[in-house]
Amino acid sequence: MKKIMAFIMAALLMGAFAGCKNAGDGLSQAEPGATPAQAVAEDTPAPESKPEGGHKHGQKSTPEPATESGGSSSEEGAMLTEEQAKEKALEHAGLSGEDVEFTEVKTDLEDGRQVYELEFYTDTYEEYEYEIDAYTGEVISYKSEKSGQGHGNGGGHGSGHTGLSGHEAKDLVVERVPGAVRGDIREFGRDSDNGRDVFEGKLVYDGMEYEFKIDAGTGEFLEWEQEPWDD
């Protein structure tokens, strides 16, 4: 009986010793000094941080629109007025509007290019012809020459001119038509008629058309015709 009791006690002691060993092996797998709470915290992923500026997750910012540059002005490419074309011609010729009389200002198409054609002369009978680009103001061609008409040996201006100026001839015309002004003269120019220097042209006023020819030396009206104006 004593042997049986001793055997049981020995078995119990051996079982208790095996249980203690297994428990010790389990504790050795954890890091020294680590607590269960710290182990759980290490396994939990950190929450995503929100972007600065209060934007919600996934919100897209709108890009600033690009500023365009190099746009052309609406005024570019505008056609010159008649007055601007005159200024270009006078500037090139070194003259002022008070020095000349324009006999022609018109537009034309030259090789697909819109141009102004201008003709004018000075009180000293110097004639000018200009062709100017109607958009850029470029002088395409020009010509000037002395006509040699209306000059004599005596009296007159410093150049020897003894006849009427263009202004004076126009004044004679409008004086014959009460109420008319120089602007009513539609055509006006200087020419030679059988060796005689003359001014000739047309005035339209109050439904009537007047055609005239004036001796440039004496101011005498060589021709004067009038008839109803048919526009």
Tab-separated table of N, CA and C in Angstrom, residues 152-209:
chain	number	residue	atom	x	y	z
A	152	GLY	N	4.988	133.537	-115.245
A	152	GLY	CA	5.352	134.594	-116.184
A	152	GLY	C	6.550	135.349	-115.685
A	153	ASN	N	6.883	136.407	-116.387
A	153	ASN	CA	8.063	137.167	-116.022
A	153	ASN	C	7.781	138.280	-115.023
A	154	GLY	N	6.520	138.625	-114.896
A	154	GLY	CA	6.270	139.767	-114.021
A	154	GLY	C	5.290	139.457	-112.923
A	155	GLY	N	5.389	140.245	-111.829
A	155	GLY	CA	4.425	140.228	-110.730
A	155	GLY	C	4.266	138.882	-110.085
A	156	GLY	N	3.164	138.803	-109.272
A	156	GLY	CA	2.803	137.526	-108.664
A	156	GLY	C	3.645	137.173	-107.473
A	157	HIS	N	3.645	135.864	-107.147
A	157	HIS	CA	4.338	135.360	-105.977
A	157	HIS	C	5.812	135.182	-106.272
A	158	GLY	N	6.554	134.764	-105.267
A	158	GLY	CA	7.998	134.656	-105.381
A	158	GLY	C	8.428	133.741	-106.513
A	159	SER	N	7.563	132.760	-106.881
A	159	SER	CA	7.936	131.845	-107.938
A	159	SER	C	7.663	132.424	-109.319
A	160	GLY	N	7.077	133.658	-109.415
A	160	GLY	CA	6.743	134.236	-110.699
A	160	GLY	C	5.324	133.913	-111.119
A	161	HIS	N	4.519	133.251	-110.249
A	161	HIS	CA	3.150	132.884	-110.562
A	161	HIS	C	2.286	134.140	-110.640
A	162	THR	N	1.553	134.299	-111.754
A	162	THR	CA	0.732	135.496	-111.948
A	162	THR	C	-0.744	135.193	-112.011
A	163	GLY	N	-1.129	133.891	-111.955
A	163	GLY	CA	-2.539	133.537	-112.073
A	163	GLY	C	-3.205	133.309	-110.743
A	164	LEU	N	-4.427	132.722	-110.831
A	164	LEU	CA	-5.200	132.434	-109.633
A	164	LEU	C	-4.675	131.188	-108.924
A	165	SER	N	-4.890	131.152	-107.626
A	165	SER	CA	-4.640	129.910	-106.884
A	165	SER	C	-5.912	129.067	-106.958
A	166	GLY	N	-5.807	127.839	-106.558
A	166	GLY	CA	-6.990	126.983	-106.555
A	166	GLY	C	-8.070	127.507	-105.625
A	167	HIS	N	-7.673	128.020	-104.458
A	167	HIS	CA	-8.638	128.590	-103.515
A	167	HIS	C	-9.384	129.751	-104.160
A	168	GLU	N	-8.656	130.613	-104.832
A	168	GLU	CA	-9.271	131.793	-105.444
A	168	GLU	C	-10.243	131.387	-106.550
A	169	ALA	N	-9.881	130.388	-107.350
A	169	ALA	CA	-10.762	129.928	-108.414
A	169	ALA	C	-12.053	129.350	-107.834
A	170	LYS	N	-11.943	128.572	-106.753
A	170	LYS	CA	-13.139	128.008	-106.128
A	170	LYS	C	-14.028	129.101	-105.550
A	171	ASP	N	-13.406	130.137	-104.996
A	171	ASP	CA	-14.189	131.251	-104.450
A	171	ASP	C	-15.003	131.924	-105.544
A	172	LEU	N	-14.430	132.050	-106.719
A	172	LEU	CA	-15.151	132.643	-107.846
A	172	LEU	C	-16.368	131.807	-108.222
A	173	VAL	N	-16.214	130.487	-108.141
A	173	VAL	CA	-17.315	129.595	-108.508
A	173	VAL	C	-18.469	129.709	-107.517
A	174	VAL	N	-18.169	129.601	-106.211
A	174	VAL	CA	-19.254	129.611	-105.222
A	174	VAL	C	-19.927	130.975	-105.138
A	175	GLU	N	-19.227	132.037	-105.520
A	175	GLU	CA	-19.843	133.372	-105.522
A	175	GLU	C	-20.965	133.464	-106.557
A	176	ARG	N	-20.904	132.622	-107.584
A	176	ARG	CA	-21.923	132.649	-108.632
A	176	ARG	C	-23.147	131.811	-108.285
A	177	VAL	N	-23.053	131.043	-107.191
A	177	VAL	CA	-24.180	130.200	-106.759
A	177	VAL	C	-24.497	130.551	-105.308
A	178	PRO	N	-25.431	131.458	-105.048
A	178	PRO	CA	-25.745	131.874	-103.685
A	178	PRO	C	-26.084	130.689	-102.771
A	179	GLY	N	-25.421	130.653	-101.640
A	179	GLY	CA	-25.651	129.586	-100.657
A	179	GLY	C	-24.679	128.435	-100.768
A	180	ALA	N	-23.993	128.296	-101.898
A	180	ALA	CA	-23.050	127.186	-102.081
A	180	ALA	C	-21.739	127.473	-101.360
A	181	VAL	N	-21.025	126.398	-101.023
A	181	VAL	CA	-19.722	126.510	-100.372
A	181	VAL	C	-18.721	125.652	-101.141
A	182	ARG	N	-17.458	125.778	-100.798
A	182	ARG	CA	-16.424	125.024	-101.513
A	182	ARG	C	-16.684	123.518	-101.495
A	183	GLY	N	-17.240	123.035	-100.384
A	183	GLY	CA	-17.493	121.601	-100.260
A	183	GLY	C	-18.501	121.075	-101.268
A	184	ASP	N	-19.272	121.971	-101.908
A	184	ASP	CA	-20.245	121.544	-102.915
A	184	ASP	C	-19.589	121.302	-104.271
A	185	ILE	N	-18.322	121.660	-104.416
A	185	ILE	CA	-17.603	121.426	-105.670
A	185	ILE	C	-17.184	119.961	-105.704
A	186	ARG	N	-17.778	119.193	-106.615
A	186	ARG	CA	-17.552	117.748	-106.679
A	186	ARG	C	-16.303	117.406	-107.487
A	187	GLU	N	-16.041	118.159	-108.528
A	187	GLU	CA	-14.867	117.908	-109.372
A	187	GLU	C	-14.121	119.228	-109.552
A	188	PHE	N	-12.800	119.139	-109.520
A	188	PHE	CA	-12.012	120.364	-109.664
A	188	PHE	C	-10.595	119.983	-110.084
A	189	GLY	N	-10.057	120.687	-111.064
A	189	GLY	CA	-8.700	120.400	-111.501
A	189	GLY	C	-8.172	121.488	-112.420
A	190	ARG	N	-6.919	121.356	-112.734
A	190	ARG	CA	-6.269	122.327	-113.622
A	190	ARG	C	-5.854	121.624	-114.905
A	191	ASP	N	-5.996	122.304	-116.021
A	191	ASP	CA	-5.668	121.688	-117.304
A	191	ASP	C	-5.182	122.782	-118.255
A	192	SER	N	-4.741	122.345	-119.405
A	192	SER	CA	-4.303	123.287	-120.439
A	192	SER	C	-5.269	123.200	-121.616
A	193	ASP	N	-5.846	124.331	-122.003
A	193	ASP	CA	-6.810	124.377	-123.089
A	193	ASP	C	-6.258	125.277	-124.195
A	194	ASN	N	-5.717	124.637	-125.252
A	194	ASN	CA	-5.109	125.381	-126.361
A	194	ASN	C	-4.011	126.323	-125.872
A	195	GLY	N	-3.177	125.807	-124.965
A	195	GLY	CA	-2.074	126.598	-124.471
A	195	GLY	C	-2.449	127.553	-123.352
A	196	ARG	N	-3.715	127.557	-122.974
A	196	ARG	CA	-4.184	128.442	-121.901
A	196	ARG	C	-4.406	127.614	-120.636
A	197	ASP	N	-3.866	128.091	-119.536
A	197	ASP	CA	-4.016	127.403	-118.251
A	197	ASP	C	-5.407	127.678	-117.699
A	198	VAL	N	-6.172	126.618	-117.406
A	198	VAL	CA	-7.552	126.785	-116.950
A	198	VAL	C	-7.832	125.910	-115.733
A	199	PHE	N	-8.838	126.332	-114.960
A	199	PHE	CA	-9.439	125.516	-113.906
A	199	PHE	C	-10.799	125.072	-114.421
A	200	GLU	N	-11.120	123.828	-114.213
A	200	GLU	CA	-12.430	123.347	-114.634
A	200	GLU	C	-12.958	122.346	-113.618
A	201	GLY	N	-14.277	122.199	-113.573
A	201	GLY	CA	-14.874	121.276	-112.622
A	201	GLY	C	-16.376	121.334	-112.621
A	202	LYS	N	-16.942	120.828	-111.508
A	202	LYS	CA	-18.398	120.710	-111.389
A	202	LYS	C	-18.821	121.019	-109.958
A	203	LEU	N	-19.910	121.772	-109.833
A	203	LEU	CA	-20.481	122.082	-108.525
A	203	LEU	C	-21.927	121.603	-108.520
A	204	VAL	N	-22.336	120.949	-107.416
A	204	VAL	CA	-23.713	120.474	-107.278
A	204	VAL	C	-24.315	121.103	-106.032
A	205	TYR	N	-25.455	121.789	-106.242
A	205	TYR	CA	-26.083	122.466	-105.096
A	205	TYR	C	-27.570	122.662	-105.375
A	206	ASP	N	-28.379	122.352	-104.364
A	206	ASP	CA	-29.815	122.612	-104.390
A	206	ASP	C	-30.488	122.040	-105.650
A	207	GLY	N	-30.123	120.813	-105.987
A	207	GLY	CA	-30.755	120.135	-107.116
A	207	GLY	C	-30.266	120.564	-108.481
A	208	MET	N	-29.226	121.375	-108.520
A	208	MET	CA	-28.684	121.842	-109.795
A	208	MET	C	-27.213	121.456	-109.923
A	209	GLU	N	-26.791	121.256	-111.167
A	209	GLU	CA	-25.399	120.916	-111.452
A	209	GLU	C	-24.791	122.020	-112.321
